[in-house]
Amino acid sequence: MGKALIAPSILSADFSAMGNAVKEIENCGADLVHCDVMDGVFVPNITFGIKMVKDIKPLTKLPLDVHLMIVEPERYLKQFIDAGADYLTVHYEACKRKVSDVLDEIRALGAKSAVSIKPDTPTEVLKDLIPHADMILLMSVYPGFGGQKFIENSIERLEEITKMIKESGLNVLLEIDGGVTEENAGKIIKAGANVLVAGSTVFKAQDKKATINNLKNA
Ligand code: DX5
Ligand code: ZN
């Protein structure tokens, strides 16, 4: 099965000490830094934007995995990529333009392209997008907040997407986001996820290194 990549979400870090949080997760074995950008319109919460991505970029060697939870993300692709996003995720539900075109543009701007769906969006919409995406991000909670409970039917949804990716014959990562714990990581990886976002699980842990390691090997 192989190890999963772990992407701690800095949404659960102390925003007044963000630099330290990023360095700490890198030292504890994280593989990516998951940055949750929220606009208060697409989701009922507001976090941070381009400047945060730009300011943390020089502090870490880890790739920045920027998850845009904003309406019309296509208006800001270049700004986030110039700021240092290595993976840029847009929501299927948020794009005004054709999602495949938005993903192609992310690649043309030099980043890895990713598309996310919310828990109520059918997985079938992803089928035609797979050739345009380097990663699929499945939301396993309603986006907006850290610390929510994993929605159980996400396991079946992961299996459906895993099947689609396999059938495409393409090399596409499958990331899960929301409610990932040391307890459920094993079945999530078994269902085909190979990138695990973990916010509260990592940032609440006494021993972040052990927790990241346990998630990776679940
Ligand atoms: C939720 C965000 C997630 C969140 C995950 O809208 O997209 O990345 O930070 O937090 P946990 O792991 O605590 O559910
Ligand atoms: Zn996220």
Short mmCIF file of N, CA and C in Angstrom, two decimals, residues 33 36 58 65 95 97 114 137 164 173 183 187 202 207 209 212:
data_model
loop_
_atom_site.label_atom_id
_atom_site.label_comp_id
_atom_site.label_asym_id
_atom_site.label_seq_id
_atom_site.Cartn_x
_atom_site.Cartn_y
_atom_site.Cartn_z
N VAL A 33 2.66 21.41 3.33
CA VAL A 33 2.00 22.35 4.24
C VAL A 33 0.66 22.72 3.62
N ASP A 36 -5.25 26.65 4.11
CA ASP A 36 -6.68 26.80 3.85
C ASP A 36 -7.05 28.27 3.69
N PRO A 58 9.41 31.17 2.18
CA PRO A 58 10.87 31.04 2.42
C PRO A 58 11.22 30.29 3.71
N ASP A 65 0.64 23.42 -0.23
CA ASP A 65 -0.57 22.80 -0.77
C ASP A 65 -1.71 23.78 -0.44
N CYS A 95 -16.02 27.49 -9.31
CA CYS A 95 -15.50 28.06 -10.55
C CYS A 95 -16.63 28.58 -11.43
N ARG A 97 -15.72 29.62 -14.68
CA ARG A 97 -15.29 29.09 -15.98
C ARG A 97 -15.28 27.57 -15.94
N ALA A 114 -5.17 20.97 -8.84
CA ALA A 114 -6.03 20.07 -8.05
C ALA A 114 -7.44 20.63 -8.00
N LEU A 137 -8.94 16.42 -4.44
CA LEU A 137 -9.09 16.61 -2.99
C LEU A 137 -10.54 16.33 -2.63
N MET A 164 -11.91 5.43 -10.47
CA MET A 164 -11.83 6.33 -11.64
C MET A 164 -10.38 6.62 -12.02
N LEU A 173 -2.80 12.13 -7.64
CA LEU A 173 -2.87 11.93 -6.18
C LEU A 173 -4.30 12.07 -5.70
N GLU A 183 -7.08 7.20 14.40
CA GLU A 183 -7.99 6.04 14.41
C GLU A 183 -8.52 5.71 13.02
N LYS A 187 -8.23 3.12 7.50
CA LYS A 187 -9.26 2.79 6.50
C LYS A 187 -9.30 3.82 5.36
N VAL A 202 -2.95 16.94 14.22
CA VAL A 202 -1.52 17.23 14.35
C VAL A 202 -1.28 18.36 15.37
N ASP A 207 2.84 15.03 21.00
CA ASP A 207 4.04 14.62 20.27
C ASP A 207 3.70 14.61 18.77
N LYS A 209 5.58 14.63 16.16
CA LYS A 209 6.40 13.74 15.35
C LYS A 209 5.77 12.34 15.35
N ILE A 212 2.39 12.36 13.36
CA ILE A 212 2.58 12.38 11.90
C ILE A 212 3.05 11.01 11.42
#
